[in-house]
Coordinates of N, CA and C in Angstrom, one line a residue:
M1 N -58.1 8.4 -50.3 CA -57.1 8.8 -49.3 C -57.8 9.7 -48.3
P2 N -57.6 9.4 -47.0 CA -58.4 10.2 -46.0 C -57.8 11.6 -45.9
D3 N -58.7 12.6 -45.5 CA -58.2 13.9 -45.3 C -57.7 14.0 -43.8
Y4 N -56.6 14.8 -43.7 CA -56.0 15.0 -42.3 C -56.2 16.4 -41.9
D5 N -56.7 16.6 -40.8 CA -56.9 18.0 -40.2 C -55.5 18.5 -39.7
P6 N -55.0 19.6 -40.2 CA -53.7 20.1 -39.8 C -53.7 20.4 -38.3
K7 N -54.8 20.8 -37.7 CA -54.8 21.1 -36.3 C -54.6 19.9 -35.5
I8 N -55.3 18.8 -35.9 CA -55.2 17.5 -35.2 C -53.7 17.0 -35.3
C9 N -53.2 17.1 -36.5 CA -51.8 16.7 -36.7 C -50.8 17.5 -35.8
E10 N -51.0 18.8 -35.7 CA -50.1 19.6 -34.9 C -50.3 19.2 -33.4
M11 N -51.5 19.0 -33.0 CA -51.8 18.7 -31.6 C -51.1 17.3 -31.3
R12 N -51.3 16.4 -32.2 CA -50.7 15.0 -32.0 C -49.1 15.1 -32.0
F13 N -48.6 15.9 -32.9 CA -47.1 16.1 -32.9 C -46.6 16.8 -31.7
A14 N -47.4 17.8 -31.1 CA -47.0 18.4 -29.9 C -47.1 17.4 -28.7
Q15 N -48.1 16.6 -28.7 CA -48.2 15.6 -27.7 C -47.0 14.6 -27.7
I16 N -46.7 14.2 -28.9 CA -45.5 13.2 -29.1 C -44.2 13.9 -28.6
E17 N -44.1 15.2 -29.0 CA -42.9 15.9 -28.5 C -42.8 16.0 -27.0
N18 N -43.9 16.3 -26.4 CA -44.0 16.4 -24.9 C -43.7 15.0 -24.3
E19 N -44.2 14.0 -24.8 CA -44.0 12.6 -24.3 C -42.5 12.3 -24.4
A20 N -41.9 12.6 -25.6 CA -40.5 12.4 -25.8 C -39.6 13.2 -24.8
A21 N -40.0 14.4 -24.6 CA -39.2 15.2 -23.7 C -39.3 14.7 -22.2
E22 N -40.5 14.2 -21.8 CA -40.7 13.6 -20.5 C -39.8 12.4 -20.4
Q23 N -39.8 11.5 -21.4 CA -39.0 10.3 -21.4 C -37.6 10.7 -21.3
S24 N -37.2 11.7 -22.1 CA -35.8 12.1 -22.1 C -35.3 12.6 -20.7
V25 N -36.2 13.4 -20.0 CA -35.9 13.8 -18.6 C -35.8 12.6 -17.7
S26 N -36.7 11.7 -17.9 CA -36.7 10.5 -17.0 C -35.5 9.7 -17.2
I27 N -35.0 9.5 -18.5 CA -33.8 8.8 -18.8 C -32.6 9.5 -18.1
H28 N -32.6 10.8 -18.3 CA -31.5 11.6 -17.7 C -31.4 11.4 -16.2
E29 N -32.6 11.5 -15.5 CA -32.7 11.3 -14.1 C -32.2 9.9 -13.7
Q30 N -32.6 8.9 -14.5 CA -32.2 7.5 -14.2 C -30.6 7.4 -14.3
L31 N -30.1 8.0 -15.4 CA -28.6 8.0 -15.6 C -27.9 8.7 -14.4
A32 N -28.4 9.8 -14.0 CA -27.8 10.5 -12.9 C -27.8 9.7 -11.6
A33 N -28.9 9.0 -11.4 CA -29.0 8.1 -10.2 C -28.0 7.0 -10.3
I34 N -27.9 6.4 -11.5 CA -26.9 5.3 -11.7 C -25.5 5.8 -11.5
L35 N -25.2 7.0 -12.0 CA -23.8 7.5 -11.8 C -23.5 7.8 -10.4
L36 N -24.5 8.3 -9.7 CA -24.3 8.6 -8.2 C -24.1 7.3 -7.5
E37 N -24.9 6.3 -7.8 CA -24.7 5.0 -7.1 C -23.3 4.4 -7.4
Q38 N -22.9 4.5 -8.7 CA -21.5 4.0 -9.1 C -20.4 4.8 -8.3
K39 N -20.6 6.1 -8.1 CA -19.7 6.9 -7.4 C -19.6 6.4 -6.0
E40 N -20.7 6.1 -5.3 CA -20.7 5.6 -4.0 C -20.0 4.3 -3.9
Q41 N -20.3 3.4 -4.9 CA -19.7 2.1 -4.9 C -18.2 2.2 -5.1
N42 N -17.7 3.2 -5.9 CA -16.3 3.4 -6.1 C -15.6 3.8 -4.8
K43 N -16.3 4.7 -4.0 CA -15.8 5.1 -2.8 C -15.5 3.9 -1.9
H44 N -16.5 3.0 -1.8 CA -16.3 1.8 -1.0 C -15.2 0.9 -1.5
I45 N -15.1 0.7 -2.9 CA -14.0 -0.1 -3.4 C -12.7 0.5 -3.1
I46 N -12.6 1.8 -3.2 CA -11.3 2.5 -2.9 C -10.9 2.3 -1.4
A47 N -11.9 2.4 -0.5 CA -11.7 2.2 0.9 C -11.2 0.8 1.1
I48 N -11.8 -0.2 0.5 CA -11.3 -1.6 0.6 C -9.9 -1.8 0.1
Q49 N -9.7 -1.2 -1.1 CA -8.3 -1.3 -1.6 C -7.3 -0.7 -0.7
Q50 N -7.6 0.5 -0.1 CA -6.7 1.1 0.8 C -6.4 0.2 2.0
K51 N -7.4 -0.4 2.5 CA -7.3 -1.4 3.7 C -6.3 -2.5 3.3
V52 N -6.6 -3.1 2.1 CA -5.8 -4.2 1.6 C -4.3 -3.8 1.4
F53 N -4.1 -2.6 0.8 CA -2.7 -2.2 0.6 C -2.0 -1.8 1.9
N54 N -2.8 -1.3 2.8 CA -2.2 -1.0 4.1 C -1.8 -2.3 4.8
G55 N -2.6 -3.3 4.7 CA -2.3 -4.6 5.3 C -1.1 -5.2 4.7
I56 N -1.0 -5.1 3.4 CA 0.2 -5.6 2.6 C 1.4 -4.8 3.1
N57 N 1.3 -3.5 3.1 CA 2.5 -2.7 3.5 C 2.9 -3.0 5.0
E58 N 2.0 -3.3 5.9 CA 2.4 -3.7 7.2 C 3.1 -5.0 7.2
R59 N 2.7 -5.9 6.4 CA 3.3 -7.2 6.4 C 4.7 -7.1 5.8
I60 N 4.8 -6.3 4.7 CA 6.1 -6.1 4.1 C 7.1 -5.5 5.1
S61 N 6.6 -4.5 5.8 CA 7.4 -3.8 6.8 C 7.8 -4.8 7.9
M62 N 6.9 -5.7 8.4 CA 7.3 -6.7 9.4 C 8.3 -7.6 8.8
L63 N 8.1 -8.1 7.6 CA 9.1 -9.0 7.0 C 10.5 -8.3 6.8
N64 N 10.4 -7.1 6.5 CA 11.7 -6.3 6.4 C 12.4 -6.2 7.7
R65 N 11.7 -6.0 8.8 CA 12.3 -6.0 10.1 C 12.9 -7.3 10.5
I66 N 12.1 -8.4 10.2 CA 12.6 -9.8 10.5 C 13.9 -10.1 9.7
V67 N 13.9 -9.7 8.4 CA 15.1 -9.9 7.6 C 16.3 -9.2 8.2
W68 N 16.1 -7.9 8.5 CA 17.2 -7.2 9.1 C 17.7 -7.8 10.4
W69 N 16.7 -8.3 11.2 CA 17.1 -8.9 12.5 C 17.9 -10.2 12.2
L70 N 17.4 -11.0 11.3 CA 18.1 -12.2 10.9 C 19.5 -11.9 10.4
L71 N 19.6 -10.8 9.5 CA 20.9 -10.5 9.0 C 21.9 -10.0 10.2
G72 N 21.3 -9.3 11.2 CA 22.1 -8.9 12.3 C 22.6 -10.1 13.1
I73 N 21.7 -11.1 13.3 CA 22.1 -12.4 14.0 C 23.2 -13.1 13.2
A74 N 23.0 -13.2 11.8 CA 24.0 -13.9 11.0 C 25.3 -13.2 11.0
S75 N 25.3 -11.8 10.9 CA 26.6 -11.1 10.9 C 27.3 -11.2 12.3
T76 N 26.5 -11.2 13.4 CA 27.1 -11.4 14.7 C 27.7 -12.8 14.8
A77 N 27.0 -13.8 14.3 CA 27.5 -15.2 14.4 C 28.7 -15.3 13.5
T78 N 28.7 -14.7 12.4 CA 29.9 -14.7 11.5 C 31.1 -14.1 12.2
I79 N 30.9 -13.0 12.8 CA 32.0 -12.3 13.6 C 32.5 -13.2 14.7
G80 N 31.5 -13.9 15.4 CA 31.9 -14.8 16.4 C 32.7 -16.0 15.9
V81 N 32.3 -16.5 14.8 CA 33.1 -17.6 14.2 C 34.5 -17.2 13.8
V82 N 34.6 -16.0 13.2 CA 35.9 -15.5 12.8 C 36.8 -15.3 14.0
L83 N 36.2 -14.7 15.0 CA 37.0 -14.5 16.3 C 37.4 -15.8 16.9
A84 N 36.6 -16.8 16.8 CA 36.9 -18.1 17.4 C 38.1 -18.7 16.6
L85 N 38.0 -18.6 15.2 CA 39.0 -19.1 14.4 C 40.4 -18.4 14.6
L86 N 40.3 -17.1 14.7 CA 41.5 -16.3 15.0 C 42.1 -16.7 16.4
S87 N 41.2 -16.9 17.3 CA 41.7 -17.3 18.7 C 42.4 -18.6 18.6
R88 N 41.8 -19.6 17.9 CA 42.5 -20.9 17.7 C 43.8 -20.8 17.0
A89 N 43.8 -20.0 16.0 CA 45.0 -19.8 15.2 C 46.1 -19.2 16.1
L90 N 45.8 -18.2 16.9 CA 46.7 -17.5 17.8 C 47.2 -18.5 18.9
A91 N 46.3 -19.4 19.3 CA 46.6 -20.4 20.3 C 47.7 -21.3 19.8
H92 N 47.5 -21.7 18.5 CA 48.5 -22.6 17.9 C 49.8 -21.9 17.7
I93 N 49.8 -20.6 17.4 CA 51.0 -19.9 17.1 C 51.8 -19.7 18.5
G94 N 51.0 -19.3 19.5 CA 51.6 -18.9 20.8 C 51.8 -20.1 21.6

């Protein structure tokens, strides 16, 4: 069984610890960069979603105005028909 020098073992252990610490820092830096990139991408996604929702709301608002306009025409036409029928009825009576 070979003899191990404790000083060499301690130096090698310290070297391994340093390498592991450097790799850990590197991994944390990479994760931080990825998270920052994801944050920026999320901002762009949110901006696109807001544009889409604004477009949908504009179309709903326009359709709402059209429906109310059509209801106004329909109610005006209904009143016109009722008045015409009343007029005919009164003409037959009178």
